[in-house]
Amino acid sequence: MSKFLVAGVTQIETIVRVDKVPVSYVPLTSVNDSIFTAVGGDAYNESLALKWLGDDVTFMSIVGRNQDLGIINPPDRKVTLSTEYIIPQMNETPTEVVFYDKNRKQQIFEDIKDLRENTYDMSMVTPLVNSCDMMILANANFCRPFAIAASEHGKPIAVNIRNYTPEKEKYNTDFLKPAKVLYFSDDTLTEDPYAFIDRMASTYGTEVIILGQGSEGLIIYDKSKDIRAHYKTVKTNEVVNTIGAGNALFACFLHYYMETGDSVNAIKNALLFASYKIGFMGTSNGFMTTEQVEQWRNLIWGIAKTPFEEHGN
């Protein structure tokens, strides 16, 4: 079990299943069980996944000042997140609407409200930094001081860089420079994926980079192991909804990477974890247990136990 401090956005998400993205105009479409609304957000989803895997998670976020924090932990969920560090200070909670189709294409409508103008009270963060093993951050404005605090205390940082574009890279250097692990999605990538990874690694000296490629799988780079490899997706479930799969994959990777230091084993486990996740509606549902991960890992890759597990650590 590792101790993670996770900071990032919490939002209200509405997910809509459609026949095809982009959507053609029709005055009314009525389909049962095609619209799902719940709490989401990259950091929220990652925190839930880590908690499900047995890690100690401190989740820090900001929401609307009138937001009922009871929605953070629905009564039917088996794990809960502490709301102690979720601060209701924004005018409203950010919202997002996502259209997705059977080909895993997405169209996202985002309203971050006054998120960019808000800051987090770092006096609550500083006492907690020393006790965490890793800090996981979203590339939101209010998370910039978190990156500084982690660096000052010598804590490794993992960052989920959302909606990367070359034009926005200069605004993300506060996260790119100190990060030990970076996660990107190729949704908005215009350059060759391998060239992109090489450029990020050489520019920022990042130890581990994961580039999610949707249904094509992912590319992982590990500087210490001299690895730059592509892995295809695996199938453990029928595809219901791919929203949140990247968050699940990133969280699971970090869980096993911090546990064993083995990026290859960690990414294989993460692929299993994400493939199971997409069989469920909603971004924060459908997480494998560690026992299920082990069973599927043995079935697909023939890896019964890692050396770490063999010694009972």
mmCIF file of C-alpha atoms in Angstrom:
data_model
loop_
_atom_site.group_PDB
_atom_site.id
_atom_site.type_symbol
_atom_site.label_atom_id
_atom_site.label_comp_id
_atom_site.label_asym_id
_atom_site.label_seq_id
_atom_site.Cartn_x
_atom_site.Cartn_y
_atom_site.Cartn_z
ATOM 1 C CA MET A 1 0.000 0.000 0.000
ATOM 2 C CA SER A 2 1.255 3.453 -0.928
ATOM 3 C CA LYS A 3 0.226 6.877 0.343
ATOM 4 C CA PHE A 4 -0.942 9.194 -2.417
ATOM 5 C CA LEU A 5 -1.867 12.843 -2.203
ATOM 6 C CA VAL A 6 -4.139 13.556 -5.180
ATOM 7 C CA ALA A 7 -5.128 17.071 -6.235
ATOM 8 C CA GLY A 8 -7.312 18.075 -9.138
ATOM 9 C CA VAL A 9 -10.724 18.847 -10.514
ATOM 10 C CA THR A 10 -14.055 17.537 -9.274
ATOM 11 C CA GLN A 11 -16.938 18.012 -11.681
ATOM 12 C CA ILE A 12 -20.483 16.920 -12.407
ATOM 13 C CA GLU A 13 -20.446 14.738 -15.533
ATOM 14 C CA THR A 14 -23.269 13.800 -17.854
ATOM 15 C CA ILE A 15 -22.374 10.980 -20.240
ATOM 16 C CA VAL A 16 -24.524 10.403 -23.307
ATOM 17 C CA ARG A 17 -24.309 7.334 -25.548
ATOM 18 C CA VAL A 18 -24.975 8.219 -29.188
ATOM 19 C CA ASP A 19 -24.971 6.303 -32.462
ATOM 20 C CA LYS A 20 -22.117 8.279 -33.956
ATOM 21 C CA VAL A 21 -19.844 11.178 -33.128
ATOM 22 C CA PRO A 22 -20.283 13.857 -34.411
ATOM 23 C CA VAL A 23 -23.996 13.826 -33.752
ATOM 24 C CA SER A 24 -26.428 14.525 -36.577
ATOM 25 C CA TYR A 25 -29.290 16.885 -35.791
ATOM 26 C CA VAL A 26 -32.540 15.253 -34.712
ATOM 27 C CA PRO A 27 -35.196 17.212 -32.762
ATOM 28 C CA LEU A 28 -35.619 14.442 -30.177
ATOM 29 C CA THR A 29 -33.779 11.217 -29.441
ATOM 30 C CA SER A 30 -35.265 8.896 -26.838
ATOM 31 C CA VAL A 31 -33.130 5.919 -25.790
ATOM 32 C CA ASN A 32 -33.407 4.123 -22.459
ATOM 33 C CA ASP A 33 -30.284 3.869 -20.272
ATOM 34 C CA SER A 34 -28.263 6.151 -22.546
ATOM 35 C CA ILE A 35 -27.703 9.129 -20.214
ATOM 36 C CA PHE A 36 -25.748 8.923 -16.952
ATOM 37 C CA THR A 37 -24.991 11.776 -14.525
ATOM 38 C CA ALA A 38 -22.611 11.543 -11.561
ATOM 39 C CA VAL A 39 -19.511 13.067 -9.991
ATOM 40 C CA GLY A 40 -16.342 12.768 -12.028
ATOM 41 C CA GLY A 41 -13.099 14.508 -12.894
ATOM 42 C CA ASP A 42 -9.636 13.090 -13.509
ATOM 43 C CA ALA A 43 -8.352 13.415 -9.945
ATOM 44 C CA TYR A 44 -11.609 12.180 -8.422
ATOM 45 C CA ASN A 45 -11.637 9.095 -10.647
ATOM 46 C CA GLU A 46 -7.969 8.381 -9.957
ATOM 47 C CA SER A 47 -8.507 8.716 -6.205
ATOM 48 C CA LEU A 48 -11.380 6.234 -6.289
ATOM 49 C CA ALA A 49 -9.355 3.717 -8.287
ATOM 50 C CA LEU A 50 -6.392 3.961 -5.925
ATOM 51 C CA LYS A 51 -8.628 3.588 -2.889
ATOM 52 C CA TRP A 52 -10.233 0.539 -4.506
ATOM 53 C CA LEU A 53 -6.765 -0.986 -4.971
ATOM 54 C CA GLY A 54 -6.075 -0.539 -1.268
ATOM 55 C CA ASP A 55 -3.959 2.597 -1.215
ATOM 56 C CA ASP A 56 -4.092 5.403 1.335
ATOM 57 C CA VAL A 57 -5.503 8.419 -0.529
ATOM 58 C CA THR A 58 -5.789 12.059 0.482
ATOM 59 C CA PHE A 59 -7.957 13.792 -2.127
ATOM 60 C CA MET A 60 -7.801 17.576 -2.407
ATOM 61 C CA SER A 61 -10.118 19.564 -4.649
ATOM 62 C CA ILE A 62 -12.424 22.576 -4.890
ATOM 63 C CA VAL A 63 -16.131 22.672 -5.742
ATOM 64 C CA GLY A 64 -19.041 25.112 -5.759
ATOM 65 C CA ARG A 65 -19.772 26.806 -2.433
ATOM 66 C CA ASN A 66 -23.296 25.378 -2.351
ATOM 67 C CA GLN A 67 -22.293 21.893 -3.462
ATOM 68 C CA ASP A 68 -23.643 19.017 -1.362
ATOM 69 C CA LEU A 69 -20.553 16.921 -0.628
ATOM 70 C CA GLY A 70 -22.747 13.884 -0.074
ATOM 71 C CA ILE A 71 -22.604 13.197 -3.813
ATOM 72 C CA ILE A 72 -18.891 12.412 -3.482
ATOM 73 C CA ASN A 73 -19.747 9.089 -1.831
ATOM 74 C CA PRO A 74 -22.977 7.532 -3.176
ATOM 75 C CA PRO A 75 -24.536 5.043 -0.724
ATOM 76 C CA ASP A 76 -24.060 2.072 -3.063
ATOM 77 C CA ARG A 77 -20.288 2.476 -3.407
ATOM 78 C CA LYS A 78 -18.018 0.068 -1.528
ATOM 79 C CA VAL A 79 -15.190 2.553 -0.970
ATOM 80 C CA THR A 80 -15.415 6.138 0.203
ATOM 81 C CA LEU A 81 -13.246 9.198 -0.124
ATOM 82 C CA SER A 82 -12.766 11.662 2.701
ATOM 83 C CA THR A 83 -14.294 15.060 1.899
ATOM 84 C CA GLU A 84 -12.161 16.831 4.518
ATOM 85 C CA TYR A 85 -9.994 18.481 1.889
ATOM 86 C CA ILE A 86 -12.671 19.169 -0.744
ATOM 87 C CA ILE A 87 -13.226 22.892 -0.328
ATOM 88 C CA PRO A 88 -16.575 24.470 -1.386
ATOM 89 C CA GLN A 89 -15.328 27.871 -2.510
ATOM 90 C CA MET A 90 -16.141 28.252 -6.214
ATOM 91 C CA ASN A 91 -19.239 30.005 -7.512
ATOM 92 C CA GLU A 92 -20.377 26.674 -8.963
ATOM 93 C CA THR A 93 -18.979 23.176 -9.445
ATOM 94 C CA PRO A 94 -17.474 22.569 -12.928
ATOM 95 C CA THR A 95 -19.631 20.520 -15.287
ATOM 96 C CA GLU A 96 -18.996 18.403 -18.349
ATOM 97 C CA VAL A 97 -21.131 16.655 -20.957
ATOM 98 C CA VAL A 98 -19.586 13.819 -22.985
ATOM 99 C CA PHE A 99 -21.013 12.220 -26.119
ATOM 100 C CA TYR A 100 -19.476 8.856 -27.000
ATOM 101 C CA ASP A 101 -20.139 6.167 -29.601
ATOM 102 C CA LYS A 102 -19.361 2.469 -30.099
ATOM 103 C CA ASN A 103 -16.116 3.340 -31.929
ATOM 104 C CA ARG A 104 -14.768 5.051 -28.780
ATOM 105 C CA LYS A 105 -15.000 8.502 -30.324
ATOM 106 C CA GLN A 106 -15.868 11.266 -27.882
ATOM 107 C CA GLN A 107 -17.167 14.797 -28.094
ATOM 108 C CA ILE A 108 -16.767 16.780 -24.885
ATOM 109 C CA PHE A 109 -18.505 19.956 -23.742
ATOM 110 C CA GLU A 110 -16.810 21.502 -20.731
ATOM 111 C CA ASP A 111 -17.731 24.361 -18.400
ATOM 112 C CA ILE A 112 -15.066 24.873 -15.751
ATOM 113 C CA LYS A 113 -16.904 27.841 -14.174
ATOM 114 C CA ASP A 114 -14.475 30.038 -12.187
ATOM 115 C CA LEU A 115 -11.896 27.270 -11.678
ATOM 116 C CA ARG A 116 -9.002 29.276 -13.142
ATOM 117 C CA GLU A 117 -9.558 32.144 -10.717
ATOM 118 C CA ASN A 118 -9.535 29.974 -7.586
ATOM 119 C CA THR A 119 -6.586 28.954 -5.423
ATOM 120 C CA TYR A 120 -6.212 26.249 -2.798
ATOM 121 C CA ASP A 121 -5.257 27.019 0.792
ATOM 122 C CA MET A 122 -1.766 25.536 0.865
ATOM 123 C CA SER A 123 -1.587 25.765 4.661
ATOM 124 C CA MET A 124 -3.664 22.566 4.637
ATOM 125 C CA VAL A 125 -1.318 20.871 2.178
ATOM 126 C CA THR A 126 2.131 21.462 3.650
ATOM 127 C CA PRO A 127 1.670 19.291 6.784
ATOM 128 C CA LEU A 128 0.556 16.360 4.612
ATOM 129 C CA VAL A 129 3.316 16.402 2.007
ATOM 130 C CA ASN A 130 5.977 14.668 4.096
ATOM 131 C CA SER A 131 3.763 11.674 4.816
ATOM 132 C CA CYS A 132 2.846 10.921 1.190
ATOM 133 C CA ASP A 133 4.830 8.611 -1.084
ATOM 134 C CA MET A 134 3.749 10.365 -4.285
ATOM 135 C CA MET A 135 1.721 13.364 -5.346
ATOM 136 C CA ILE A 136 -0.669 12.955 -8.294
ATOM 137 C CA LEU A 137 -1.764 16.186 -9.930
ATOM 138 C CA ALA A 138 -4.080 17.468 -12.616
ATOM 139 C CA ASN A 139 -2.734 20.314 -14.726
ATOM 140 C CA ALA A 140 -5.222 22.773 -13.229
ATOM 141 C CA ASN A 141 -4.101 26.251 -12.173
ATOM 142 C CA PHE A 142 -4.771 25.666 -8.473
ATOM 143 C CA CYS A 143 -2.460 22.609 -8.568
ATOM 144 C CA ARG A 144 0.674 24.578 -9.502
ATOM 145 C CA PRO A 145 1.660 25.266 -5.850
ATOM 146 C CA PHE A 146 1.264 21.533 -5.141
ATOM 147 C CA ALA A 147 4.023 20.791 -7.654
ATOM 148 C CA ILE A 148 6.286 23.296 -5.931
ATOM 149 C CA ALA A 149 5.556 21.808 -2.500
ATOM 150 C CA ALA A 150 6.300 18.281 -3.723
ATOM 151 C CA SER A 151 9.610 19.368 -5.249
ATOM 152 C CA GLU A 152 10.625 21.200 -2.076
ATOM 153 C CA HIS A 153 9.989 18.054 -0.030
ATOM 154 C CA GLY A 154 11.599 15.671 -2.532
ATOM 155 C CA LYS A 155 8.363 13.857 -3.314
ATOM 156 C CA PRO A 156 7.827 12.271 -6.752
ATOM 157 C CA ILE A 157 5.089 13.797 -8.892
ATOM 158 C CA ALA A 158 2.793 12.147 -11.439
ATOM 159 C CA VAL A 159 0.736 14.405 -13.694
ATOM 160 C CA ASN A 160 -2.195 13.705 -15.973
ATOM 161 C CA ILE A 161 -1.770 16.328 -18.715
ATOM 162 C CA ARG A 162 -5.256 16.890 -20.047
ATOM 163 C CA ASN A 163 -5.955 18.236 -23.539
ATOM 164 C CA TYR A 164 -2.327 18.656 -24.571
ATOM 165 C CA THR A 165 -1.568 20.903 -27.530
ATOM 166 C CA PRO A 166 1.810 22.405 -28.528
ATOM 167 C CA GLU A 167 0.335 25.873 -28.056
ATOM 168 C CA LYS A 168 -0.496 25.104 -24.413
ATOM 169 C CA GLU A 169 2.811 23.421 -23.580
ATOM 170 C CA LYS A 170 4.380 26.599 -22.224
ATOM 171 C CA TYR A 171 1.524 26.898 -19.718
ATOM 172 C CA ASN A 172 2.202 23.369 -18.457
ATOM 173 C CA THR A 173 5.938 23.633 -17.785
ATOM 174 C CA ASP A 174 5.256 23.965 -14.035
ATOM 175 C CA PHE A 175 3.986 20.374 -14.228
ATOM 176 C CA LEU A 176 6.145 18.970 -17.023
ATOM 177 C CA LYS A 177 9.508 19.904 -15.501
ATOM 178 C CA PRO A 178 9.206 18.298 -12.038
ATOM 179 C CA ALA A 179 7.100 15.256 -12.996
ATOM 180 C CA LYS A 180 8.549 11.778 -12.594
ATOM 181 C CA VAL A 181 5.583 10.223 -14.437
ATOM 182 C CA LEU A 182 3.529 11.894 -17.171
ATOM 183 C CA TYR A 183 0.317 10.673 -18.743
ATOM 184 C CA PHE A 184 -0.992 12.026 -22.061
ATOM 185 C CA SER A 185 -3.826 11.045 -24.349
ATOM 186 C CA ASP A 186 -3.297 11.194 -28.099
ATOM 187 C CA ASP A 187 -6.790 12.681 -28.657
ATOM 188 C CA THR A 188 -5.341 16.084 -29.539
ATOM 189 C CA LEU A 189 -1.867 14.971 -30.643
ATOM 190 C CA THR A 190 -0.832 16.111 -34.124
ATOM 191 C CA GLU A 191 2.779 14.912 -34.257
ATOM 192 C CA ASP A 192 4.195 11.403 -34.568
ATOM 193 C CA PRO A 193 3.613 9.700 -31.186
ATOM 194 C CA TYR A 194 7.145 8.336 -30.866
ATOM 195 C CA ALA A 195 8.649 11.685 -31.831
ATOM 196 C CA PHE A 196 6.394 13.341 -29.261
ATOM 197 C CA ILE A 197 7.549 11.025 -26.485
ATOM 198 C CA ASP A 198 11.204 11.483 -27.467
ATOM 199 C CA ARG A 199 10.764 15.253 -27.415
ATOM 200 C CA MET A 200 9.062 15.254 -24.000
ATOM 201 C CA ALA A 201 11.714 12.944 -22.543
ATOM 202 C CA SER A 202 14.655 14.929 -23.893
ATOM 203 C CA THR A 203 13.160 18.322 -23.005
ATOM 204 C CA TYR A 204 12.033 17.573 -19.467
ATOM 205 C CA GLY A 205 14.063 14.503 -18.483
ATOM 206 C CA THR A 206 10.909 12.629 -17.478
ATOM 207 C CA GLU A 207 11.503 9.132 -16.115
ATOM 208 C CA VAL A 208 8.243 7.539 -17.278
ATOM 209 C CA ILE A 209 5.828 8.682 -20.001
ATOM 210 C CA ILE A 210 2.564 6.976 -20.919
ATOM 211 C CA LEU A 211 0.755 7.970 -24.093
ATOM 212 C CA GLY A 212 -2.787 6.600 -24.218
ATOM 213 C CA GLN A 213 -3.996 5.743 -27.718
ATOM 214 C CA GLY A 214 -7.580 4.660 -27.093
ATOM 215 C CA SER A 215 -8.547 1.450 -28.848
ATOM 216 C CA GLU A 216 -4.998 1.147 -30.245
ATOM 217 C CA GLY A 217 -3.497 0.697 -26.783
ATOM 218 C CA LEU A 218 -0.635 2.842 -25.506
ATOM 219 C CA ILE A 219 3.060 3.615 -25.696
ATOM 220 C CA ILE A 220 5.178 3.555 -22.547
ATOM 221 C CA TYR A 221 8.630 5.067 -22.128
ATOM 222 C CA ASP A 222 10.887 4.268 -19.170
ATOM 223 C CA LYS A 223 14.221 6.080 -19.090
ATOM 224 C CA SER A 224 15.853 3.853 -16.461
ATOM 225 C CA LYS A 225 14.919 0.638 -18.294
ATOM 226 C CA ASP A 226 15.630 2.089 -21.745
ATOM 227 C CA ILE A 227 12.141 1.063 -22.885
ATOM 228 C CA ARG A 228 9.886 2.665 -25.454
ATOM 229 C CA ALA A 229 7.240 0.103 -26.320
ATOM 230 C CA HIS A 230 3.725 -0.142 -27.681
ATOM 231 C CA TYR A 231 1.127 -2.339 -25.966
ATOM 232 C CA LYS A 232 -2.204 -3.232 -27.501
ATOM 233 C CA THR A 233 -5.427 -3.171 -25.510
ATOM 234 C CA VAL A 234 -6.659 -6.371 -23.895
ATOM 235 C CA LYS A 235 -10.238 -7.578 -23.523
ATOM 236 C CA THR A 236 -11.719 -8.552 -20.173
ATOM 237 C CA ASN A 237 -15.166 -7.045 -20.690
ATOM 238 C CA GLU A 238 -17.618 -5.906 -23.344
ATOM 239 C CA VAL A 239 -17.314 -2.204 -24.123
ATOM 240 C CA VAL A 240 -20.085 -0.163 -22.533
ATOM 241 C CA ASN A 241 -18.432 3.212 -21.968
ATOM 242 C CA THR A 242 -14.801 4.219 -22.471
ATOM 243 C CA ILE A 243 -15.034 7.513 -20.554
ATOM 244 C CA GLY A 244 -12.650 7.426 -17.592
ATOM 245 C CA ALA A 245 -10.577 4.512 -18.894
ATOM 246 C CA GLY A 246 -7.452 6.668 -19.039
ATOM 247 C CA ASN A 247 -7.873 7.738 -15.413
ATOM 248 C CA ALA A 248 -8.288 4.110 -14.353
ATOM 249 C CA LEU A 249 -5.210 3.065 -16.317
ATOM 250 C CA PHE A 250 -3.060 5.870 -14.904
ATOM 251 C CA ALA A 251 -4.117 5.182 -11.311
ATOM 252 C CA CYS A 252 -3.559 1.442 -11.578
ATOM 253 C CA PHE A 253 -0.161 1.959 -13.184
ATOM 254 C CA LEU A 254 0.917 4.232 -10.328
ATOM 255 C CA HIS A 255 -0.354 1.759 -7.718
ATOM 256 C CA TYR A 256 1.806 -1.075 -9.053
ATOM 257 C CA TYR A 257 4.730 1.117 -10.109
ATOM 258 C CA MET A 258 5.076 2.525 -6.598
ATOM 259 C CA GLU A 259 4.690 -0.971 -5.167
ATOM 260 C CA THR A 260 7.287 -2.741 -7.342
ATOM 261 C CA GLY A 261 9.178 -0.159 -9.416
ATOM 262 C CA ASP A 262 8.516 -2.377 -12.443
ATOM 263 C CA SER A 263 6.952 -0.234 -15.172
ATOM 264 C CA VAL A 264 6.318 -3.171 -17.535
ATOM 265 C CA ASN A 265 4.425 -5.217 -14.959
ATOM 266 C CA ALA A 266 2.577 -2.062 -13.857
ATOM 267 C CA ILE A 267 1.440 -1.153 -17.376
ATOM 268 C CA LYS A 268 0.238 -4.687 -18.082
ATOM 269 C CA ASN A 269 -1.829 -4.593 -14.911
ATOM 270 C CA ALA A 270 -3.102 -1.139 -15.837
ATOM 271 C CA LEU A 271 -4.255 -2.336 -19.255
ATOM 272 C CA LEU A 272 -6.267 -5.093 -17.557
ATOM 273 C CA PHE A 273 -7.713 -2.652 -15.041
ATOM 274 C CA ALA A 274 -8.791 -0.207 -17.763
ATOM 275 C CA SER A 275 -10.230 -2.925 -20.006
ATOM 276 C CA TYR A 276 -12.510 -4.082 -17.199
ATOM 277 C CA LYS A 277 -13.484 -0.506 -16.365
ATOM 278 C CA ILE A 278 -14.934 0.176 -19.832
ATOM 279 C CA GLY A 279 -17.578 -2.500 -19.263
ATOM 280 C CA PHE A 280 -19.419 -0.153 -16.879
ATOM 281 C CA MET A 281 -21.319 3.110 -17.249
ATOM 282 C CA GLY A 282 -19.871 6.171 -15.539
ATOM 283 C CA THR A 283 -16.291 7.297 -15.036
ATOM 284 C CA SER A 284 -16.063 6.156 -11.418
ATOM 285 C CA ASN A 285 -17.543 2.651 -11.618
ATOM 286 C CA GLY A 286 -16.198 -0.770 -12.579
ATOM 287 C CA PHE A 287 -12.844 -1.219 -10.850
ATOM 288 C CA MET A 288 -11.077 -4.592 -10.642
ATOM 289 C CA THR A 289 -9.818 -5.896 -7.334
ATOM 290 C CA THR A 290 -6.121 -6.744 -7.010
ATOM 291 C CA GLU A 291 -7.121 -10.423 -6.955
ATOM 292 C CA GLN A 292 -8.929 -10.036 -10.276
ATOM 293 C CA VAL A 293 -5.927 -8.254 -11.764
ATOM 294 C CA GLU A 294 -3.693 -11.160 -10.741
ATOM 295 C CA GLN A 295 -6.077 -13.719 -12.231
ATOM 296 C CA TRP A 296 -6.388 -11.948 -15.562
ATOM 297 C CA ARG A 297 -2.650 -11.227 -15.705
ATOM 298 C CA ASN A 298 -1.927 -14.926 -15.365
ATOM 299 C CA LEU A 299 -4.554 -15.788 -17.982
ATOM 300 C CA ILE A 300 -3.424 -13.291 -20.623
ATOM 301 C CA TRP A 301 0.321 -12.975 -20.042
ATOM 302 C CA GLY A 302 1.083 -16.078 -18.007
ATOM 303 C CA ILE A 303 2.492 -14.072 -15.128
ATOM 304 C CA ALA A 304 1.311 -15.771 -11.949
ATOM 305 C CA LYS A 305 3.089 -13.558 -9.430
ATOM 306 C CA THR A 306 5.699 -10.831 -9.491
ATOM 307 C CA PRO A 307 8.885 -11.244 -7.389
ATOM 308 C CA PHE A 308 7.398 -8.605 -5.086
ATOM 309 C CA GLU A 309 4.276 -10.735 -4.530
ATOM 310 C CA GLU A 310 6.270 -13.968 -4.153
ATOM 311 C CA HIS A 311 8.070 -12.562 -1.122
ATOM 312 C CA GLY A 312 4.805 -11.460 0.468
ATOM 313 C CA ASN A 313 5.566 -7.753 0.487
#
